[in-house]
Amino acid sequence: MTRTRICCIGAGYVGGPTMAMIADKCHDVDVTVVDINEEKIAAWQTEELPVFEPGLLEVVKARRGINLHFSTDIDGAIRNSEMIFVSVNTPTKTYGVGAGRAADLKYVEACARRIAAVAEGDKIVIEKSTLPVRTAGTIKRILEATDRGNRFQVVSNPEFLAEGTAMRDLESPDRVLIGGERTPEGDSAVDRVVDIYARWVPKDRILTTNLWSSELSKLTANAFLAQRISSINAISALCEATGADVDEVAHAIGTDSRIGPKFLKASVGFGGSCFQKDILNLVYLCEHFGLPEVASYWAQVVEMNDYQKRRFARRIVRSAFNTVSGKRIALLGYAFKKDTNDTRETAARYVAGDLLEEQANIAIYDPRVEPSKIMHELGVSQDSTQVSICADAYEACRDAHVVAVITEWDEFRDLDYRRIYEKMYKPAFLFDGRNILDLDAIRAIGFEAHGIGKPAPSVVSL
Ligand code: NAD
Ligand code: UGA
């Protein structure tokens, strides 16, 4: 039986886990994951993978060296593969036209140019990265501009995994989306990609569409998900003012089957590499296509999120008698959500930044994030006296005036808050930015405790 050879350019949070899953499910497919980052490729060969995801290491260890390979030989992988997934980063542009909103497609373009330059034979190029609608057209033009006798098909196959649950999402996706050109060659390229997923994903969960629908569906899905969070966060501010409890409101509306219960957890603000970037990209696209009303509608989702992050830091300062200058504030968690070491666009960074501006001393503990990464992101040196990274939550909270839960790591639910309270300055303030703690129990210890969309007891009573 002939073996199918695929490669993936980009060994990050998407490329690594998705390719590991394909290798695990398709033993007759040889998968090579390549990247320009030598350190990352080296780490994929060790026990300390560059991406922390529950269940990932086990799968990688089972297939590594058998049908899953990690390499920096990008040209070799392109030449040897019939299908090439492109899973490079597409961050928000920071310069020139569209700065702060448009997606920076330079890494995607570099891949297309490399494929065009080195391919020997026909290739199916698969967009795994999240891209602005109509990017497949650009990729195809670049691929075909180098007339070396090769034929290319571009297929869109956006990824919907969420970090922290990536392996579960990949194993049992709500759907797999595959978009292609509506031509016989396009259909046959789509079929080749369908064949891979069909090994473990039920056929009725594999959706095929035209290219543009597939590209736009990815941006739209993220915009809708983020919109739900901004909507419930907007309501959380009203809850705090009125005595309503945001979790009760979320539960009450979520039982309406038309609304549904998921993604209604009020928080300190959504983070992650994608929601903000993808909505800003959607906003930019709408403006580009002459739709300013649609653009400003979606821009509000990001504005509300910025407001939520700022509001959290302000509530801390206001409660602590309007000054946190010189006071120790413990931040529990730094990752943008639990079960990941990813910190991109984490709310922690904004909250810490605002508190540092108020001259607070910040003590941070996160079970998975590298201390040097935190210091680098906060723009402080390793010997900073204003920021310290602690080995555990108790150390972070010792001598603190305020404790703030920023990431919903499970271990923060189970801490001994009485022990924490005893070692803090009084009055001891606790802010739960994730609503994971029982505030009544925390208040019974002696804390002045605040949640998101959780009114103070004085506001609740009639
Ligand atoms: P990442 O930054 O973790 O990984 C991207 C990798 O691409 C990096 O390791 C980088 O070195 C490599 N790279 C960049 N240019 C390259 C080139 N020319 N040749 C070889 N390697 C190159 O990014 P990610 O989180 O994996 O996201 C990748 C894409 O997937 C983005 O478009 C993102 O929007 C999308 N996405 C991400 C998630 C997620 O949860 N992180 C989920 C769905 C979709
Ligand atoms: C999100 C989407 O859920 C994925 O489907 C998508 O593939 C991915 O973006 C992407 O394109 O990158 P991810 O960002 O990894 O996944 O994680 P989410 O679970 O969506 O959480 C995003 C942020 O929203 C986190 O900061 C999380 O804490 C926050 N959140 C989530 C809330 O504040 N409330 C909620 O109810 C849900």
Coordinates of C-alpha atoms and ligand atoms in Angstrom, one line a residue:
M1 CA 0.0 0.0 0.0
T2 CA 1.5 3.4 -0.9
R3 CA 1.9 5.8 1.9
T4 CA 0.6 9.3 1.8
R5 CA 3.2 12.0 2.7
I6 CA 2.0 15.2 4.2
C7 CA 3.9 18.1 5.9
C8 CA 2.9 21.0 7.9
I9 CA 4.8 24.3 7.9
G10 CA 4.6 25.8 11.4
A11 CA 5.2 23.8 14.5
G12 CA 3.1 25.9 16.9
Y13 CA 0.0 25.5 19.0
V14 CA -2.0 24.4 15.9
G15 CA 0.6 22.7 13.7
G16 CA 2.0 20.4 16.5
P17 CA -1.3 19.0 18.0
T18 CA -3.1 18.7 14.6
M19 CA -0.3 16.8 12.9
A20 CA 0.2 14.6 16.0
M21 CA -3.5 13.7 15.8
I22 CA -3.3 12.9 12.1
A23 CA -0.2 10.7 12.7
D24 CA -2.0 8.9 15.5
K25 CA -5.2 8.3 13.5
C26 CA -3.6 7.5 10.1
H27 CA -0.7 5.1 10.5
D28 CA -0.3 4.9 6.7
V29 CA 0.4 8.6 6.5
D30 CA 3.9 10.0 7.1
V31 CA 3.7 13.4 8.7
T32 CA 6.5 15.9 8.9
V33 CA 6.2 19.1 10.9
V34 CA 8.7 21.8 9.9
D35 CA 9.5 25.2 11.3
I36 CA 12.2 27.9 10.9
N37 CA 12.5 28.0 14.7
E38 CA 15.3 25.5 15.4
E39 CA 14.8 25.6 19.2
K40 CA 11.1 24.7 18.8
I41 CA 11.8 21.8 16.5
A42 CA 14.4 20.6 19.0
A43 CA 11.9 20.8 21.8
W44 CA 9.4 18.8 19.9
Q45 CA 11.9 15.9 20.1
T46 CA 12.1 16.0 23.9
E47 CA 9.8 15.4 26.9
E48 CA 9.4 19.2 27.3
L49 CA 7.3 20.0 24.2
P50 CA 7.1 23.7 23.3
V51 CA 3.3 23.5 23.6
F52 CA 1.6 22.3 26.8
E53 CA -1.6 20.5 26.1
P54 CA -3.1 17.7 28.2
G55 CA -2.7 14.4 26.3
L56 CA -0.3 15.8 23.7
L57 CA 2.9 14.4 25.0
E58 CA 1.5 10.8 25.1
V59 CA 0.4 11.0 21.4
V60 CA 3.7 12.6 20.3
K61 CA 5.7 10.0 22.1
A62 CA 3.7 7.2 20.6
R63 CA 4.2 8.3 17.0
R64 CA 7.4 10.3 17.0
G65 CA 10.1 8.6 14.8
I66 CA 7.5 6.3 13.4
N67 CA 5.2 8.3 11.2
L68 CA 5.6 11.7 12.9
H69 CA 8.7 13.7 12.3
F70 CA 9.9 17.2 13.3
S71 CA 12.5 18.9 11.2
T72 CA 13.9 22.3 10.1
D73 CA 14.4 21.0 6.5
I74 CA 11.5 22.9 5.1
D75 CA 12.5 22.5 1.4
G76 CA 12.9 18.7 1.8
A77 CA 9.5 18.4 3.5
I78 CA 7.8 20.4 0.7
R79 CA 9.5 18.3 -2.0
N80 CA 8.5 15.0 -0.4
S81 CA 4.9 15.8 0.4
E82 CA 1.8 15.6 -1.7
M83 CA -0.2 17.7 0.7
I84 CA 1.3 20.8 2.5
F85 CA -0.5 22.3 5.5
V86 CA 0.4 25.9 6.2
S87 CA 0.0 26.6 9.9
V88 CA 2.1 29.6 10.4
N89 CA 1.2 32.6 12.6
T90 CA -1.0 35.4 11.2
P91 CA -0.7 38.1 13.8
T92 CA -2.2 41.6 13.7
K93 CA -0.1 43.9 11.5
T94 CA 1.9 46.4 13.6
Y95 CA 3.1 48.6 10.8
G96 CA 2.0 50.4 7.6
V97 CA -1.4 50.2 6.1
G98 CA -3.9 48.4 8.3
A99 CA -1.6 48.5 11.3
G100 CA -3.4 47.4 14.5
R101 CA -6.2 45.6 12.5
A102 CA -5.2 43.8 9.3
A103 CA -3.7 40.3 9.5
D104 CA 0.1 40.3 8.7
L105 CA 0.3 37.7 5.9
K106 CA 4.1 37.9 5.4
Y107 CA 4.7 34.5 6.9
V108 CA 1.9 32.9 4.8
E109 CA 3.3 34.6 1.7
A110 CA 6.8 33.4 2.5
C111 CA 5.5 29.8 2.7
A112 CA 3.7 30.1 -0.7
R113 CA 6.9 31.5 -2.3
R114 CA 9.0 28.7 -0.8
I115 CA 6.6 26.0 -2.0
A116 CA 6.6 27.6 -5.5
A117 CA 10.4 27.7 -5.6
V118 CA 11.2 24.2 -4.5
A119 CA 8.2 22.0 -5.4
E120 CA 8.9 19.1 -7.7
G121 CA 5.5 17.9 -8.8
D122 CA 1.9 18.8 -8.2
K123 CA 0.9 19.8 -4.6
I124 CA -2.2 20.4 -2.6
V125 CA -1.6 23.4 -0.4
I126 CA -3.9 23.6 2.6
E127 CA -4.6 26.7 4.6
K128 CA -4.7 25.7 8.3
S129 CA -3.8 29.2 9.5
T130 CA -6.7 31.6 10.0
L131 CA -6.8 33.9 7.0
P132 CA -8.8 36.8 5.7
V133 CA -11.4 35.8 3.2
R134 CA -9.9 35.6 -0.4
T135 CA -6.4 34.8 0.7
A136 CA -6.5 31.5 -1.2
G137 CA -6.6 33.6 -4.3
T138 CA -3.4 35.4 -3.4
I139 CA -1.7 32.1 -2.5
K140 CA -2.7 30.5 -5.8
R141 CA -1.4 33.5 -7.8
I142 CA 2.0 33.3 -6.0
L143 CA 2.2 29.5 -6.5
E144 CA 1.4 29.8 -10.2
A145 CA 3.6 32.8 -10.9
T146 CA 6.7 30.6 -10.8
D147 CA 6.1 28.6 -13.9
R148 CA 8.0 25.4 -13.1
G149 CA 5.5 23.0 -14.6
N150 CA 3.8 22.1 -11.3
R151 CA 0.1 22.3 -10.7
F152 CA -1.3 23.5 -7.4
Q153 CA -4.7 23.3 -5.6
V154 CA -5.3 25.5 -2.6
V155 CA -7.7 24.2 0.0
S156 CA -9.0 26.0 3.1
N157 CA -9.2 23.8 6.2
P158 CA -9.4 26.2 9.2
E159 CA -8.8 24.8 12.7
F160 CA -11.3 25.2 15.5
L161 CA -9.4 23.6 18.4
A162 CA -9.3 25.6 21.6
E163 CA -6.1 25.5 23.7
G164 CA -6.2 23.5 26.8
T165 CA -8.7 21.1 25.2
A166 CA -6.9 20.7 21.8
M167 CA -6.5 16.9 21.8
R168 CA -10.1 16.4 22.8
D169 CA -11.3 18.9 20.2
L170 CA -9.2 17.2 17.5
E171 CA -10.3 13.7 18.5
S172 CA -13.9 14.6 18.4
P173 CA -14.5 17.8 16.5
D174 CA -18.0 19.4 16.2
R175 CA -17.1 19.7 12.6
V176 CA -14.2 19.8 10.2
L177 CA -14.5 22.4 7.5
I178 CA -12.9 22.0 4.1
G179 CA -13.3 24.5 1.3
G180 CA -12.0 24.2 -2.2
E181 CA -12.3 25.5 -5.7
R182 CA -15.5 24.4 -7.3
T183 CA -13.8 22.7 -10.3
P184 CA -13.1 19.0 -10.9
E185 CA -9.4 19.5 -9.8
G186 CA -10.6 21.5 -6.7
D187 CA -13.2 18.8 -5.8
S188 CA -10.6 16.1 -6.1
A189 CA -8.2 18.1 -3.8
V190 CA -11.0 18.5 -1.3
D191 CA -11.7 14.7 -1.4
R192 CA -8.0 14.0 -0.6
V193 CA -8.2 16.1 2.5
V194 CA -11.7 14.7 3.4
D195 CA -10.1 11.2 3.2
I196 CA -7.6 12.0 5.9
Y197 CA -10.2 13.2 8.4
A198 CA -12.7 10.5 7.5
R199 CA -10.4 8.0 9.3
W200 CA -11.8 9.1 12.6
V201 CA -14.3 11.9 12.1
P202 CA -17.9 10.9 11.2
K203 CA -18.7 11.9 7.6
D204 CA -21.6 14.1 8.6
R205 CA -19.3 16.2 10.6
I206 CA -17.0 16.9 7.6
L207 CA -18.4 20.0 5.9
T208 CA -17.3 21.0 2.4
T209 CA -17.8 24.4 1.0
N210 CA -16.4 26.8 -1.5
L211 CA -13.1 28.5 -0.6
W212 CA -14.5 31.8 0.5
S213 CA -17.2 30.4 2.7
S214 CA -14.6 28.3 4.5
E215 CA -12.2 31.2 5.1
L216 CA -14.9 33.5 6.2
S217 CA -16.6 30.9 8.5
K218 CA -13.4 30.7 10.6
L219 CA -13.4 34.4 11.3
T220 CA -17.1 34.5 11.9
A221 CA -17.0 31.6 14.4
N222 CA -14.4 33.3 16.5
A223 CA -16.3 36.6 16.2
F224 CA -19.5 35.0 17.5
L225 CA -17.7 33.2 20.3
A226 CA -16.0 36.4 21.5
Q227 CA -19.2 38.3 21.1
R228 CA -20.9 36.0 23.6
I229 CA -18.1 36.7 26.2
S230 CA -18.3 40.4 25.7
S231 CA -22.0 40.3 26.0
I232 CA -22.0 38.5 29.3
N233 CA -19.1 40.7 30.5
A234 CA -21.1 43.8 29.7
I235 CA -24.0 42.4 31.8
S236 CA -21.5 41.6 34.6
A237 CA -20.9 45.4 35.1
L238 CA -24.6 45.9 35.4
C239 CA -24.9 43.0 37.8
E240 CA -22.3 44.6 40.2
A241 CA -24.3 47.8 40.2
T242 CA -27.7 46.3 40.7
G243 CA -27.4 43.2 42.9
A244 CA -28.0 40.6 40.2
D245 CA -25.5 37.7 40.0
V246 CA -24.0 37.2 36.6
D247 CA -23.7 33.4 37.0
E248 CA -27.4 33.2 37.8
V249 CA -28.2 35.4 34.8
A250 CA -26.0 33.3 32.5
H251 CA -27.7 30.1 33.8
A252 CA -31.2 31.6 33.4
I253 CA -30.6 32.7 29.8
G254 CA -28.4 29.7 28.9
T255 CA -31.3 27.3 29.5
D256 CA -33.1 28.8 26.6
S257 CA -32.1 26.3 23.9
R258 CA -31.9 29.1 21.4
I259 CA -29.2 30.8 23.4
G260 CA -27.4 27.7 24.9
P261 CA -25.2 27.5 28.0
K262 CA -21.7 27.6 26.5
F263 CA -19.3 30.6 26.4
L264 CA -21.3 32.6 28.9
K265 CA -18.7 32.6 31.7
A266 CA -18.1 36.2 32.7
S267 CA -14.4 36.9 33.2
V268 CA -11.6 39.4 33.6
G269 CA -11.7 39.5 29.8
F270 CA -10.9 37.1 27.0
G271 CA -7.4 36.6 25.9
G272 CA -5.5 34.3 23.6
S273 CA -3.8 34.8 20.3
C274 CA -6.9 34.7 18.1
F275 CA -10.2 36.3 19.3
Q276 CA -8.9 39.9 19.2
K277 CA -6.7 39.4 16.2
D278 CA -9.5 37.7 14.2
I279 CA -12.2 40.3 15.0
L280 CA -9.8 43.2 14.2
N281 CA -9.2 41.4 10.9
L282 CA -12.9 41.1 10.3
V283 CA -13.3 44.8 11.1
Y284 CA -10.6 45.6 8.6
L285 CA -12.1 43.5 5.9
C286 CA -15.5 45.1 6.4
E287 CA -13.9 48.5 6.0
H288 CA -12.0 47.4 3.0
F289 CA -15.2 46.2 1.4
G290 CA -17.0 49.5 2.1
L291 CA -19.1 48.3 5.1
P292 CA -18.3 50.8 7.9
E293 CA -21.5 50.0 9.9
V294 CA -20.7 46.3 10.0
A295 CA -17.1 47.1 10.9
S296 CA -18.1 49.2 13.9
Y297 CA -20.6 46.6 15.1
W298 CA -17.8 44.0 15.4
A299 CA -15.2 46.5 16.8
Q300 CA -17.5 46.9 19.9
V301 CA -16.7 43.3 20.9
V302 CA -13.0 44.2 21.3
E303 CA -13.8 47.5 22.9
M304 CA -16.0 45.9 25.5
N305 CA -13.2 43.4 26.3
D306 CA -10.7 46.2 26.8
Y307 CA -13.2 47.9 29.1
Q308 CA -13.5 44.7 31.1
K309 CA -9.8 44.3 31.6
R310 CA -9.3 47.9 32.6
R311 CA -12.4 47.8 34.9
F312 CA -10.9 44.9 36.8
A313 CA -7.7 46.8 37.6
R314 CA -9.6 49.9 38.5
R315 CA -11.9 48.0 41.0
I316 CA -8.8 46.7 42.7
V317 CA -7.3 50.2 43.1
R318 CA -10.6 51.7 44.2
S319 CA -11.2 49.0 46.9
A320 CA -7.6 49.3 48.2
F321 CA -8.4 52.9 49.3
N322 CA -7.6 54.4 45.9
T323 CA -3.9 53.6 46.2
V324 CA -1.9 50.5 45.6
S325 CA 1.5 52.3 45.4
G326 CA 4.1 50.2 47.2
K327 CA 1.5 47.5 48.0
R328 CA 2.0 43.9 47.1
I329 CA -0.6 42.5 44.8
A330 CA -0.6 38.7 44.2
L331 CA -1.8 37.6 40.7
L332 CA -2.8 33.9 40.6
G333 CA -2.3 32.8 37.1
Y334 CA -0.8 34.4 34.0
A335 CA -1.8 32.1 31.1
F336 CA -4.8 33.3 29.1
K337 CA -6.8 30.3 30.3
K338 CA -6.2 27.2 32.3
D339 CA -4.3 24.1 31.0
T340 CA -2.1 26.0 28.6
N341 CA 1.3 27.8 28.8
D342 CA 0.1 30.3 26.2
T343 CA 0.1 33.9 27.3
R344 CA -0.7 35.7 24.1
E345 CA -3.1 38.6 24.7
T346 CA -3.7 37.3 28.3
A347 CA -5.8 39.6 30.4
A348 CA -3.1 39.2 33.1
R349 CA -0.7 41.3 31.1
Y350 CA -3.1 44.2 31.0
V351 CA -4.1 44.0 34.6
A352 CA -0.5 43.8 35.7
G353 CA 0.4 46.7 33.4
D354 CA -2.3 48.9 34.9
L355 CA -1.3 48.0 38.4
L356 CA 2.4 48.6 37.7
E357 CA 1.4 52.1 36.5
E358 CA -0.2 52.6 39.8
Q359 CA 3.2 51.7 41.4
A360 CA 2.0 48.4 42.9
N361 CA 4.4 45.6 43.5
I362 CA 3.2 42.5 41.7
A363 CA 3.9 38.9 42.7
I364 CA 2.8 36.4 40.1
Y365 CA 2.4 32.6 40.2
D366 CA 1.4 30.5 37.3
P367 CA 1.9 26.7 37.2
R368 CA 2.9 26.5 33.6
V369 CA 4.3 29.8 32.3
E370 CA 8.0 30.3 32.2
P371 CA 9.0 33.2 34.6
S372 CA 11.3 34.7 32.0
K373 CA 8.4 34.9 29.6
I374 CA 6.3 36.9 32.1
M375 CA 9.2 39.3 32.9
H376 CA 9.8 39.8 29.2
E377 CA 6.2 40.5 28.4
L378 CA 5.9 43.0 31.3
G379 CA 9.0 44.7 30.1
V380 CA 10.9 44.4 33.4
S381 CA 14.3 43.0 34.0
Q382 CA 15.0 39.8 35.9
D383 CA 16.2 41.7 39.0
S384 CA 13.1 44.0 39.0
T385 CA 12.0 45.0 42.5
Q386 CA 8.5 45.7 41.3
V387 CA 7.7 42.3 39.8
S388 CA 8.5 38.9 41.3
I389 CA 7.6 35.5 40.0
C390 CA 6.8 33.0 42.8
A391 CA 7.2 29.2 43.0
D392 CA 3.7 28.7 44.5
A393 CA 0.5 30.6 45.3
Y394 CA 1.2 30.8 49.0
E395 CA 4.6 32.5 48.4
A396 CA 2.9 35.0 46.0
C397 CA 0.2 35.9 48.6
R398 CA 2.5 36.3 51.6
D399 CA 2.5 40.0 52.8
A400 CA 0.0 40.9 50.0
H401 CA -2.7 43.5 50.4
V402 CA -4.7 42.1 47.5
V403 CA -5.0 38.6 45.9
A404 CA -6.5 38.4 42.4
V405 CA -7.3 35.2 40.6
I406 CA -6.6 35.8 36.9
T407 CA -6.5 32.3 35.4
E408 CA -9.0 29.6 36.4
W409 CA -6.4 26.9 37.1
D410 CA -8.0 24.1 39.1
E411 CA -5.4 24.3 41.8
F412 CA -6.6 27.8 42.7
R413 CA -10.0 26.4 43.8
D414 CA -8.3 24.1 46.3
L415 CA -5.9 26.5 48.0
D416 CA -6.1 26.9 51.8
Y417 CA -7.5 30.5 51.8
R418 CA -7.4 30.6 55.5
R419 CA -3.6 30.1 55.4
I420 CA -3.4 32.8 52.7
Y421 CA -5.5 35.2 54.8
E422 CA -3.4 34.8 57.9
K423 CA -0.2 35.9 56.0
M424 CA -1.8 39.0 54.3
Y425 CA -2.1 42.6 55.4
K426 CA -5.6 43.5 56.7
P427 CA -8.0 44.3 55.5
A428 CA -7.2 41.5 53.0
F429 CA -8.8 41.9 49.6
L430 CA -9.6 39.1 47.2
F431 CA -10.7 39.6 43.6
D432 CA -11.9 36.5 41.7
G433 CA -11.5 37.3 38.0
R434 CA -12.9 34.0 37.0
N435 CA -15.7 33.4 39.5
I436 CA -14.2 30.0 40.6
L437 CA -14.4 30.6 44.3
D438 CA -17.2 30.4 46.8
L439 CA -17.3 34.1 47.8
D440 CA -19.4 33.4 50.9
A441 CA -16.9 31.0 52.2
I442 CA -14.0 33.4 51.4
R443 CA -15.8 36.2 53.2
A444 CA -16.4 34.0 56.2
I445 CA -12.6 33.7 56.6
G446 CA -12.4 37.5 56.8
F447 CA -11.6 38.6 53.3
E448 CA -13.2 41.5 51.5
A449 CA -14.1 39.5 48.5
H450 CA -15.2 40.5 45.0
G451 CA -16.1 38.6 41.9
I452 CA -17.0 39.5 38.3
G453 CA -20.7 40.4 38.2
K454 CA -21.0 39.5 41.8
P455 CA -22.4 42.4 43.8
A456 CA -21.2 43.2 47.3
P457 CA -23.6 41.8 50.0
S458 CA -24.8 45.3 50.8
V459 CA -26.1 45.8 47.2
V460 CA -27.9 42.5 47.2
S461 CA -30.2 43.2 50.2
L462 CA -33.4 45.1 49.7
Ligands
NAD1 P1 2.3 29.7 16.6 O1 3.0 31.1 16.7 O2 2.3 28.9 17.9 O3 3.1 28.8 15.5 C1 3.4 29.3 14.2 C2 4.7 28.8 13.8 O4 5.0 29.1 12.5 C3 5.9 29.3 14.6 O5 6.6 28.3 15.3 C4 6.8 30.0 13.6 O6 8.2 29.9 13.9 C5 6.4 29.3 12.3 N1 6.7 30.0 11.1 C6 6.4 31.3 10.8 N2 6.8 31.5 9.5 C7 7.4 30.4 9.1 C8 8.0 30.1 7.8 N3 8.1 30.9 6.8 N4 8.4 28.8 7.7 C9 8.4 27.9 8.7 N5 7.8 28.2 9.8 C10 7.3 29.4 10.1 O7 0.9 30.0 16.0 P2 -0.4 29.1 16.3 O8 -1.1 29.4 17.6 O9 -0.1 27.7 16.0 O10 -1.4 29.6 15.1 C11 -1.2 29.4 13.8 C12 -2.4 29.8 13.0 O11 -3.5 29.0 13.4 C13 -2.8 31.2 13.1 O12 -3.3 31.7 11.9 C14 -3.9 31.2 14.1 O13 -4.8 32.2 14.0 C15 -4.6 29.8 13.8 N6 -5.3 29.2 14.9 C16 -4.7 29.1 16.2 C17 -5.4 28.5 17.2 C18 -4.8 28.4 18.6 O14 -5.5 27.9 19.5 N7 -3.6 28.8 18.8 C19 -6.6 27.8 16.9 C20 -7.1 27.8 15.6 C21 -6.4 28.5 14.6
UGA2 C1 -10.7 30.0 20.6 C2 -11.9 29.2 20.0 O1 -12.6 28.7 21.1 C3 -11.4 28.1 19.1 O2 -12.6 27.5 18.5 C4 -10.6 28.7 18.0 O3 -10.1 27.6 17.2 C5 -9.4 29.4 18.6 O4 -9.9 30.4 19.5 C6 -8.5 30.1 17.6 O5 -9.0 30.4 16.5 O6 -7.4 30.4 18.0 P1 -8.9 29.6 22.5 O7 -8.6 31.0 22.3 O8 -7.8 28.6 22.5 O9 -9.9 29.1 21.4 O10 -9.7 29.4 23.9 P2 -11.2 29.7 24.4 O11 -11.6 28.6 25.2 O12 -12.1 30.1 23.2 O13 -11.0 30.9 25.3 C7 -10.6 32.2 24.8 C8 -10.6 33.2 25.9 O14 -12.0 33.5 26.3 C9 -9.9 32.8 27.2 O15 -9.2 33.8 27.8 C10 -11.0 32.3 28.1 O16 -10.7 32.3 29.4 C11 -12.1 33.3 27.7 N1 -13.5 32.8 28.0 C12 -14.0 31.7 27.3 C13 -14.3 33.5 28.8 O17 -13.9 34.5 29.4 N2 -15.6 33.1 29.0 C14 -16.1 32.0 28.4 O18 -17.3 31.6 28.7 C15 -15.2 31.3 27.5

